[in-house]
PDB file of C-alpha atoms in Angstrom:
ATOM      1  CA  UNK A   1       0.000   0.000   0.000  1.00  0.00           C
ATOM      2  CA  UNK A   2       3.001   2.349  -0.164  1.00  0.00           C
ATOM      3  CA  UNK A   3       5.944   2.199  -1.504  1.00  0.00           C
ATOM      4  CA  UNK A   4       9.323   0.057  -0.808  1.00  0.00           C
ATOM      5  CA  UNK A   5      11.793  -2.665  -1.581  1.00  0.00           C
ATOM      6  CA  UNK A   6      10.727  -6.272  -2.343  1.00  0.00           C
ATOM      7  CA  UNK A   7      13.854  -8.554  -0.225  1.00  0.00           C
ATOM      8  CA  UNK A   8      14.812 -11.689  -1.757  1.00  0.00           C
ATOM      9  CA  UNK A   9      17.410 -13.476   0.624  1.00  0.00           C
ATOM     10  CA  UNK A  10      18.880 -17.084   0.874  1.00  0.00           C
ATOM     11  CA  UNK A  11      17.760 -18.103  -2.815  1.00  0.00           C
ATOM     12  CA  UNK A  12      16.258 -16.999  -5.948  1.00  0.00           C
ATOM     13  CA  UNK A  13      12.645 -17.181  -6.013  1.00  0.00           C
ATOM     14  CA  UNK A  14       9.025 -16.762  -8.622  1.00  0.00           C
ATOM     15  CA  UNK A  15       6.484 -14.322  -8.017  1.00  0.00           C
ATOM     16  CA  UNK A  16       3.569 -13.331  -9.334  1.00  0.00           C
ATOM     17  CA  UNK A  17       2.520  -9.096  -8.823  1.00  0.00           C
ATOM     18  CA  UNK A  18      -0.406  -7.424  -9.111  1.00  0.00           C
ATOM     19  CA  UNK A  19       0.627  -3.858  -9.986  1.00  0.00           C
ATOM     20  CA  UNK A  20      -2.035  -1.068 -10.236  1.00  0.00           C
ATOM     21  CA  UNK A  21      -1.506   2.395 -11.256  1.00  0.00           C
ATOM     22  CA  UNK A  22      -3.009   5.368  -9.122  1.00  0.00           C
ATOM     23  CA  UNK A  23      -6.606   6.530 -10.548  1.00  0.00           C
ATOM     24  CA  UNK A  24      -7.178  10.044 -12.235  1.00  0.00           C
ATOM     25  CA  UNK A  25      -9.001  12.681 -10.909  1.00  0.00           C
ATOM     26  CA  UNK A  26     -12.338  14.142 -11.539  1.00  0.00           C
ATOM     27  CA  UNK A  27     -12.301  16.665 -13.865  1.00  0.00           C
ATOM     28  CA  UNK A  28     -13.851  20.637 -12.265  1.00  0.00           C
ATOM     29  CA  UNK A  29     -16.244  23.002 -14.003  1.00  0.00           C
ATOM     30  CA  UNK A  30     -19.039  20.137 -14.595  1.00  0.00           C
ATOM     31  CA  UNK A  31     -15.764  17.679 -15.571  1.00  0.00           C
ATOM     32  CA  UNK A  32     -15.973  14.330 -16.385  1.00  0.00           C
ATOM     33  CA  UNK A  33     -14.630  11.298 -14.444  1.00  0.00           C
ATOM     34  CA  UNK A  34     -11.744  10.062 -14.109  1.00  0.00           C
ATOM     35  CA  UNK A  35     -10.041   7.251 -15.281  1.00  0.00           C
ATOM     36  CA  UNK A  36      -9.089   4.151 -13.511  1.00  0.00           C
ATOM     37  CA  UNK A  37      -5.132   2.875 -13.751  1.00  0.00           C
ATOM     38  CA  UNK A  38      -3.803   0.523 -15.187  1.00  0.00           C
ATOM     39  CA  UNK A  39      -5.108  -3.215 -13.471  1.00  0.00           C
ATOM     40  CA  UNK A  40      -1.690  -5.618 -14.307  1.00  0.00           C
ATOM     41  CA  UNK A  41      -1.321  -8.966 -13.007  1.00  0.00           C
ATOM     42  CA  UNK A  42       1.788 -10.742 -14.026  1.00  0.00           C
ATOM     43  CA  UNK A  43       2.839 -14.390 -13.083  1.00  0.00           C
ATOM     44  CA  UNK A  44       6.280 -16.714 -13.094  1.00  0.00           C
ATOM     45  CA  UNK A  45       8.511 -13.221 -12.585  1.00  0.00           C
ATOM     46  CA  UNK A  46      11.903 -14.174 -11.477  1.00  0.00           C
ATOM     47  CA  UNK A  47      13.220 -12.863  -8.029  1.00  0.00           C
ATOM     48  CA  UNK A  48      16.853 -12.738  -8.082  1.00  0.00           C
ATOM     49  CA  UNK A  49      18.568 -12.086  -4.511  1.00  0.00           C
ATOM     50  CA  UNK A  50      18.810  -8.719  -3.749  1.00  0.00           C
ATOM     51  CA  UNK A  51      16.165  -5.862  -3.559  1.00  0.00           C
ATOM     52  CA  UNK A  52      13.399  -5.226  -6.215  1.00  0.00           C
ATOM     53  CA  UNK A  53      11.839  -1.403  -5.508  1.00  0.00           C
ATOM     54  CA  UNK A  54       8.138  -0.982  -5.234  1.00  0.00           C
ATOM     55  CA  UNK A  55       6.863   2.391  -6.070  1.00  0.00           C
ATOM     56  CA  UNK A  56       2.799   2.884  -5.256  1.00  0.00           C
ATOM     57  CA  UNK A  57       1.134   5.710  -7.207  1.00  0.00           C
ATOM     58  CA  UNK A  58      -0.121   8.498  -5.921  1.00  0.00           C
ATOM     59  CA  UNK A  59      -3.821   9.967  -6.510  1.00  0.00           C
ATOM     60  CA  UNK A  60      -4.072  13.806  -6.757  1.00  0.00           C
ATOM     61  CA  UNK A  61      -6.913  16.412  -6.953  1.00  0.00           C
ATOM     62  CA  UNK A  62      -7.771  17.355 -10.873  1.00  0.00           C
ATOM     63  CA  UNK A  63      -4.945  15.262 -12.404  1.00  0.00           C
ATOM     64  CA  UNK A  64      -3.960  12.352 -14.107  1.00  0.00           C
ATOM     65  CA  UNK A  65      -2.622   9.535 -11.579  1.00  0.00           C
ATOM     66  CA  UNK A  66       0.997   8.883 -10.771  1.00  0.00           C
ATOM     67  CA  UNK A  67       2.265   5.169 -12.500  1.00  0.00           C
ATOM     68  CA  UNK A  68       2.993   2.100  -9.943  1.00  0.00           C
ATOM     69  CA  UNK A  69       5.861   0.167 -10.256  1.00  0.00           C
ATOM     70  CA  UNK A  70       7.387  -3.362  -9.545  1.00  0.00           C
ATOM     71  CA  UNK A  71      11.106  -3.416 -10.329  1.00  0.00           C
ATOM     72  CA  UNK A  72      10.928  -2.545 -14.039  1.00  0.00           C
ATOM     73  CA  UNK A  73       6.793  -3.436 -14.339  1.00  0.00           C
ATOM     74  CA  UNK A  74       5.009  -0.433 -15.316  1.00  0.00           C
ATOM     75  CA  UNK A  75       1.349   0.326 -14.526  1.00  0.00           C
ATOM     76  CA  UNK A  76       0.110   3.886 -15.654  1.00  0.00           C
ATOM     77  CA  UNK A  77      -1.829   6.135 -13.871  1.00  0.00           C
ATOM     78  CA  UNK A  78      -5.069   6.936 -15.042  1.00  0.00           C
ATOM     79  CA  UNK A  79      -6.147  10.038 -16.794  1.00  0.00           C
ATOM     80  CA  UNK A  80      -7.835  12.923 -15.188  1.00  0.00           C
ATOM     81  CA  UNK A  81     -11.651  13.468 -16.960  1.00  0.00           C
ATOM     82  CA  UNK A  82     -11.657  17.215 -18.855  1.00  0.00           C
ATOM     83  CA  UNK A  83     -12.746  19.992 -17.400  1.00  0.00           C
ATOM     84  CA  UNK A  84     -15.841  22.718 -18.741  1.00  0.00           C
ATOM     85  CA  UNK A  85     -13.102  25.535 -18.695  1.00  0.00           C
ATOM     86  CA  UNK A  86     -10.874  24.042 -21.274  1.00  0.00           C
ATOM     87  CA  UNK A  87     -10.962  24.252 -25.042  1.00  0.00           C
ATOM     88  CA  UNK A  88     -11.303  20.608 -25.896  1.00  0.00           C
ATOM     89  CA  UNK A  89     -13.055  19.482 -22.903  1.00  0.00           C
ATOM     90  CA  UNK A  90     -12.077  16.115 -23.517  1.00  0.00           C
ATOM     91  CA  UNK A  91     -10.824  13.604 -20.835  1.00  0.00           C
ATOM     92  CA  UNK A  92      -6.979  12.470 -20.810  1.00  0.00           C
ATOM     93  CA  UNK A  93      -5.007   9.491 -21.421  1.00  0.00           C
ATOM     94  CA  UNK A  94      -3.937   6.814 -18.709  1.00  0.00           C
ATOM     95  CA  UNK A  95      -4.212   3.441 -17.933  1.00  0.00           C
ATOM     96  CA  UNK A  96      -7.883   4.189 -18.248  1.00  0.00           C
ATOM     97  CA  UNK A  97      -8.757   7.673 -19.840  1.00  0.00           C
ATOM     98  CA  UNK A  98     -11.002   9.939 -18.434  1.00  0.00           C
ATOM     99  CA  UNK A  99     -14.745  10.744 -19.623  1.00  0.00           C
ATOM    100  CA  UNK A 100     -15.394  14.377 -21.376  1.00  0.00           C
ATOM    101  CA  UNK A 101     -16.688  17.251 -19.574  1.00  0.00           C
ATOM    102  CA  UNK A 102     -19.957  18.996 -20.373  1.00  0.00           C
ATOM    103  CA  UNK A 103     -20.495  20.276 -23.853  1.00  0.00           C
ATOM    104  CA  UNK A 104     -17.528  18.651 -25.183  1.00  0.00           C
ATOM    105  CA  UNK A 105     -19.282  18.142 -28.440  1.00  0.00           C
ATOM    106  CA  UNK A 106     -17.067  14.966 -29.424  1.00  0.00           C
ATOM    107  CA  UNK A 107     -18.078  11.798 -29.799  1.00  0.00           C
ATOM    108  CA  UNK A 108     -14.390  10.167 -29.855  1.00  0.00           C
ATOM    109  CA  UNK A 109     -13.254   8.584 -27.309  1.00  0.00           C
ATOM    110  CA  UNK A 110      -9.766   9.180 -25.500  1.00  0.00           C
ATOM    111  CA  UNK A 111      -7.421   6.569 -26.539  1.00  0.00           C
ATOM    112  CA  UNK A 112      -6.291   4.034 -23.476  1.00  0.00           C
ATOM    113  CA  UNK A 113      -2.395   4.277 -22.461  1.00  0.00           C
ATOM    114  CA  UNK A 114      -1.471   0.541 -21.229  1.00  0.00           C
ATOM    115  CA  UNK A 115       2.252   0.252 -20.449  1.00  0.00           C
ATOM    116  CA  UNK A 116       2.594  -2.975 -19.486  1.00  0.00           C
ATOM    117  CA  UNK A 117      -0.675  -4.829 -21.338  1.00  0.00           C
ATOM    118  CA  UNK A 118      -2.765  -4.417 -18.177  1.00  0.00           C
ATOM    119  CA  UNK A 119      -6.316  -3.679 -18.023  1.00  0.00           C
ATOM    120  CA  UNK A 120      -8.147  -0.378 -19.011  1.00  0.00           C
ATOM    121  CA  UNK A 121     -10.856   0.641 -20.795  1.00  0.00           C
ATOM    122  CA  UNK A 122     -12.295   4.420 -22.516  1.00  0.00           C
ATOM    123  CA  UNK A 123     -13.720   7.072 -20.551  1.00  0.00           C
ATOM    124  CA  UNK A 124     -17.152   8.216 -21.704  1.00  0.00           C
ATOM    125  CA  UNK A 125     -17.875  11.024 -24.239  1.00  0.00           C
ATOM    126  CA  UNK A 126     -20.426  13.924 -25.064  1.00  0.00           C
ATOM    127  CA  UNK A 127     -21.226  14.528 -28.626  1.00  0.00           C
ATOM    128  CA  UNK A 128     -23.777  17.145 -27.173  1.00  0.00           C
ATOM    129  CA  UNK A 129     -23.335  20.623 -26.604  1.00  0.00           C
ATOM    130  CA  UNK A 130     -26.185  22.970 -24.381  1.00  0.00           C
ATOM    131  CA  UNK A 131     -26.231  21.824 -20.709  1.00  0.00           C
ATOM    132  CA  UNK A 132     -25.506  18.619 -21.683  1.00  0.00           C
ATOM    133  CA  UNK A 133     -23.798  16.366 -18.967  1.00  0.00           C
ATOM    134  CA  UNK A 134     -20.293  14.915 -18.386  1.00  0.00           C
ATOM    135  CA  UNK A 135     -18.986  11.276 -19.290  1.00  0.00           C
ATOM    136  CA  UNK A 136     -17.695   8.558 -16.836  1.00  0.00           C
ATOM    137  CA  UNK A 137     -14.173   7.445 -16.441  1.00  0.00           C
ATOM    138  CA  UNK A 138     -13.067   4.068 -17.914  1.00  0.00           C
ATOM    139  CA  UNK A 139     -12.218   1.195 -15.480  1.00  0.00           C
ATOM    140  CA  UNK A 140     -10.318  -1.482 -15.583  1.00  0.00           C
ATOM    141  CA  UNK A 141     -13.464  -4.216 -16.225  1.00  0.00           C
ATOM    142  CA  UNK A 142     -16.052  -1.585 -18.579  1.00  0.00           C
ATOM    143  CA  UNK A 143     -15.927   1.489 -20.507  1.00  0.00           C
ATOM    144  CA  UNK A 144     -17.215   4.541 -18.745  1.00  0.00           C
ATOM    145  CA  UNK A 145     -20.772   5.759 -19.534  1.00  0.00           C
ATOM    146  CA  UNK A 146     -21.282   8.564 -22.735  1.00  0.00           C
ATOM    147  CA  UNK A 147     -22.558  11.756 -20.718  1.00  0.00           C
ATOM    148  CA  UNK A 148     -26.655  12.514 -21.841  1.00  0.00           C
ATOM    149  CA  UNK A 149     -28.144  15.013 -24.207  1.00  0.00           C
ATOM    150  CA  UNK A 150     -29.219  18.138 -22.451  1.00  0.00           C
ATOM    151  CA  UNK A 151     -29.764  18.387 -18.565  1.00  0.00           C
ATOM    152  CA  UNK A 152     -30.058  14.588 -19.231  1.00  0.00           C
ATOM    153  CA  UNK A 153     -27.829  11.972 -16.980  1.00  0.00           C
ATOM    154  CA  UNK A 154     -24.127  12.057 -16.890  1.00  0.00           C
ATOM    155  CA  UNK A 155     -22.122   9.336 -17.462  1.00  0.00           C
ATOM    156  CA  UNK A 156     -21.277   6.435 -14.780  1.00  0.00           C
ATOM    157  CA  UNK A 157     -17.587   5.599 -14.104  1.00  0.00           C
ATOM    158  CA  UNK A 158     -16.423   1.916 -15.583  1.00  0.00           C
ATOM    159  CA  UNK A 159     -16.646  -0.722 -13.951  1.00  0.00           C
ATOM    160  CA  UNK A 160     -13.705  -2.652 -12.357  1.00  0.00           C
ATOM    161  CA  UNK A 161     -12.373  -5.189 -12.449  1.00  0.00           C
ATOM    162  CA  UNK A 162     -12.887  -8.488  -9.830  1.00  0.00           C
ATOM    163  CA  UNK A 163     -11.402 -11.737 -12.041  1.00  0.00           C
ATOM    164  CA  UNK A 164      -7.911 -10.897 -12.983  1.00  0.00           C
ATOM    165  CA  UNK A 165      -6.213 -13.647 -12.019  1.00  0.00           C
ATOM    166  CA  UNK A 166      -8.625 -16.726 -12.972  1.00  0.00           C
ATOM    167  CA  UNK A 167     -11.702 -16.735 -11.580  1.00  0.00           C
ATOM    168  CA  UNK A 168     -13.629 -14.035  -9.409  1.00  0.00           C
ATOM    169  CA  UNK A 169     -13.366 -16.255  -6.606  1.00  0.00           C
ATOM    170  CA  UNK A 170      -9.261 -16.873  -7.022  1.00  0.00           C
ATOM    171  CA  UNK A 171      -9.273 -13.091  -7.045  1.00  0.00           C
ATOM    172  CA  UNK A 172     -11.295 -12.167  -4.021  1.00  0.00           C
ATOM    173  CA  UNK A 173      -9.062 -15.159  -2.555  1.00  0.00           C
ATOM    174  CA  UNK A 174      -6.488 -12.820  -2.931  1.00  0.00           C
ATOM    175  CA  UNK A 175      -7.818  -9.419  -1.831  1.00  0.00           C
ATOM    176  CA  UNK A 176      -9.122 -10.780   1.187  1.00  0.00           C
ATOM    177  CA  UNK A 177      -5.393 -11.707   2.093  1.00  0.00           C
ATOM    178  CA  UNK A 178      -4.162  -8.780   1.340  1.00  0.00           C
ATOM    179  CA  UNK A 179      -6.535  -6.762   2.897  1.00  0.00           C
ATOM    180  CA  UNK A 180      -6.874  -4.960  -0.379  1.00  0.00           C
ATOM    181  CA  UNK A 181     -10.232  -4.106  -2.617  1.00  0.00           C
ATOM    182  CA  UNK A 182     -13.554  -2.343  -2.655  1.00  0.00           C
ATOM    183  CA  UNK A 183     -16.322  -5.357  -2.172  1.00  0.00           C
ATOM    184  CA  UNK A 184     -14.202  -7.618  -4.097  1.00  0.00           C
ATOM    185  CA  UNK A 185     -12.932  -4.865  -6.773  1.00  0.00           C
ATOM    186  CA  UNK A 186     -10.268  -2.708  -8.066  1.00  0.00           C
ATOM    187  CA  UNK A 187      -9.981   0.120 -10.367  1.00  0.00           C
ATOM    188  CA  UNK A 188     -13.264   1.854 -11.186  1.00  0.00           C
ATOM    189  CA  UNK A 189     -13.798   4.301 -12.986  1.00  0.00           C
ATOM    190  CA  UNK A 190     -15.040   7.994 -11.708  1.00  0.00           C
ATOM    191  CA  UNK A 191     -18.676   9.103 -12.765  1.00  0.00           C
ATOM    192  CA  UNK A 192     -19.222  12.411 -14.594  1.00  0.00           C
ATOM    193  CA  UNK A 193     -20.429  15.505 -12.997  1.00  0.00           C
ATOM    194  CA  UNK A 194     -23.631  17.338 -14.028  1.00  0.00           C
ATOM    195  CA  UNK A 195     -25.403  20.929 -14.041  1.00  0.00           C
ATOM    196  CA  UNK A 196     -28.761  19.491 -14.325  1.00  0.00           C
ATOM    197  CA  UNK A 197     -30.408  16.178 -14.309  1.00  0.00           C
ATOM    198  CA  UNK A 198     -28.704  13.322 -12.231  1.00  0.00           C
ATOM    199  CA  UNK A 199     -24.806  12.445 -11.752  1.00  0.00           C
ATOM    200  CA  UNK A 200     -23.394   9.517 -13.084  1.00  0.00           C
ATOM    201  CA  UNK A 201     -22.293   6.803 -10.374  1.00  0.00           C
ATOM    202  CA  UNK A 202     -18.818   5.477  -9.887  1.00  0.00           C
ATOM    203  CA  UNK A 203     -18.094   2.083 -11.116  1.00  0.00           C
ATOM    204  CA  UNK A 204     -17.021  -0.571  -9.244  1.00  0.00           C
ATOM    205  CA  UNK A 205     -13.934  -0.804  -7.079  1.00  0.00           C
ATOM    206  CA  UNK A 206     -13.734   2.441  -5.260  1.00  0.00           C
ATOM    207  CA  UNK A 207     -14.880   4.783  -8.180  1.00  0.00           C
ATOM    208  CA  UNK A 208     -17.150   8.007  -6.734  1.00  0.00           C
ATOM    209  CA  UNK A 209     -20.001   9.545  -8.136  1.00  0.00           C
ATOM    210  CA  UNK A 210     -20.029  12.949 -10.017  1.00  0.00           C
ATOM    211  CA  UNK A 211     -21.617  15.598  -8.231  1.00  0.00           C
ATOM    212  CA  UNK A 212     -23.727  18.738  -9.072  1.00  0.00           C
ATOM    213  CA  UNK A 213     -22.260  20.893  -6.346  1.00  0.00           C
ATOM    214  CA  UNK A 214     -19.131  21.356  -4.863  1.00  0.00           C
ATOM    215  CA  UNK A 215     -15.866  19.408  -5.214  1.00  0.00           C
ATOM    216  CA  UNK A 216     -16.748  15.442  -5.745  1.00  0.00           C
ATOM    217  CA  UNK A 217     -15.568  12.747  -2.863  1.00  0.00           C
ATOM    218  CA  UNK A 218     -12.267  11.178  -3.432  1.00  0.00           C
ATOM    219  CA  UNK A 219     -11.764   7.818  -4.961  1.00  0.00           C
ATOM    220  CA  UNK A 220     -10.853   5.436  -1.993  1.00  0.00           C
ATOM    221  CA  UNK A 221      -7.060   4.853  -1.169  1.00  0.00           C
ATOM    222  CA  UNK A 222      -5.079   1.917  -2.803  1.00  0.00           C
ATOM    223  CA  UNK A 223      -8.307   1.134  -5.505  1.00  0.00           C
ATOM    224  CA  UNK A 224      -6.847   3.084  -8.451  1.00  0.00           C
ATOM    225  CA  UNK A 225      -9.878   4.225  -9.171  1.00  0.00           C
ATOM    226  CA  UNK A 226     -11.161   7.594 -10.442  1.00  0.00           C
ATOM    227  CA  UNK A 227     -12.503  10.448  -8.749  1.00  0.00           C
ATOM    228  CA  UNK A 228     -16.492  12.151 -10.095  1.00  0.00           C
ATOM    229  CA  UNK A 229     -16.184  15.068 -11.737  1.00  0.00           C
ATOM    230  CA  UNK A 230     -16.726  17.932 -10.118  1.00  0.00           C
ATOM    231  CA  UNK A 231     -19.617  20.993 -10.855  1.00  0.00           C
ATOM    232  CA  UNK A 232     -16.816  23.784  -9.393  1.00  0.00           C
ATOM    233  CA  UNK A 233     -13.987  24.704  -7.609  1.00  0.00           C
ATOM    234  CA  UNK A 234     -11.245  21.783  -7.947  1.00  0.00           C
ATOM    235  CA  UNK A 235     -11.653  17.842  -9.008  1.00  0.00           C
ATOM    236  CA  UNK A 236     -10.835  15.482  -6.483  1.00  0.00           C
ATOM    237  CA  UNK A 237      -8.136  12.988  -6.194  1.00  0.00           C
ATOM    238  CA  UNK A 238      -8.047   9.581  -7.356  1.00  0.00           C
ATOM    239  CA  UNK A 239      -7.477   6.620  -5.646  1.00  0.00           C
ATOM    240  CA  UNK A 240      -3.385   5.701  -4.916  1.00  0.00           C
ATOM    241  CA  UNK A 241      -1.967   2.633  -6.591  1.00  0.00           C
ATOM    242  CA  UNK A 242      -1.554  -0.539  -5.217  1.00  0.00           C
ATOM    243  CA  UNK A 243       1.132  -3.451  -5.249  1.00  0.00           C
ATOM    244  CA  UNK A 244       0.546  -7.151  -4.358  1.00  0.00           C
ATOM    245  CA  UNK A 245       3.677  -9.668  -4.498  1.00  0.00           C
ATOM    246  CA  UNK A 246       2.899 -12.776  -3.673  1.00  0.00           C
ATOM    247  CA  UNK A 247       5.335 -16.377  -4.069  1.00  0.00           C
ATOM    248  CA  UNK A 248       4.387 -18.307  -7.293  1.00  0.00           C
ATOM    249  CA  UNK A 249       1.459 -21.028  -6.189  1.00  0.00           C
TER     250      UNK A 249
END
């Protein structure tokens, strides 16, 4: 849950490492969500003696999330969802993008940054101008939800993701032991913000719901999930990173 050195001693050992980039922050200004990070799970990685450094990613208010590392395995942060105030309004690129603020106009998505083949998935968009709501973050298990025509609903944040390894239950197996997850779940995406109408949710994992007043609640810690968008003043922060190391079973 924060970063440090993985110690290998006596022998050489296998590992498998689930790395997980921090989440991006809701966008301000009726933004969109933001976008999960990067979900990677990687198996039969050689542990020589010696010391492999673990970096966790951090989560910060209105930006895209930091990358997580394991030795030389790369997760990406997630991308922070646009904000009203800018001229695109789109959402950014990350391990998961982030979903387009209100009256973006664009109906392209924000391509997906994986560094390391992980998982991640689009933020929502808004081909809509007039009052019309913001898109959802991606997560790492769904796309985030396209934001609504005018003072219609805003886009929910993408789900996450609960069956990277092989099954759900081999998953939560995992999670539970490590004290790590959201009801089973990691890396949702945020839900976009709105002026009028309803807020879209946050996905799965951690992700929190875009809000129609005020800044938007923060994504919970060590999820790498996204952050709602916000309808003023600053986005809030994503969720930090997260690395599990476990011996190969």
């Amino acid at each position: 849950t924060s970063s440090s050195s993985f110690v290998v001693s006596g022998q050489n050992g296998t590992v498998d490492a689930l790395v997980l980039g921090a989440g991006g922050g809701g966008g301000q200004s009726c933004g969109g969500g933001g976008g999960a990070g990067e979900l990677v799970w990687n198996t039969g990685i050689t542990a020589n003696i010696g010391s492999i450094t673990v970096t966790v990613g951090a989560g910060s208010a209105a930006a895209d999330g930091s990358d997580s590392y394991f030795g030389a395995l790369d997760a990406n942060g997630g991308g922070r969802g646009g904000n009203h105030t800018e001229a695109t309004r789109l959402g950014y690129t990350g391990g998961s993008s982030g979903g387009h603020a209100r009256d973006a106009g664009s109906g392209s998505t924000v391509a997906v940054t994986k560094l390391s083949g992980g998982y991640g998935n689009v933020g929502g968009t808004q081909s809509n101008t007039g009052w019309a709501n913001a898109g959802g973050g991606g997560g790492a298990g769904g796309a985030g939800g396209n934001g609504g025509s005018a003072n219609g609903a805003a886009g929910p944040g993408g789900a996450g993701h609960n069956a990277f390894i092989n099954s759900s239950a081999e998953t939560a197996a995992l999670l539970t032991a490590a004290s790590a997850g959201v009801g089973g779940y990691l890396a949702g995406g945020g839900g976009g913000s709105f002026h009028s109408g309803s807020g879209g949710a946050g996905g799965s994992g951690g992700g929190t719901a875009g809000v129609s007043s005020g800044a938007s609640t923060a994504a919970a810690a060590n999820s790498g999930s996204g952050s709602g968008g916000s309808r003023d003043g600053t986005g809030s922060s994503g969720g930090s990173g997260l690395v599990i190391v476990r011996y190969t079973v």
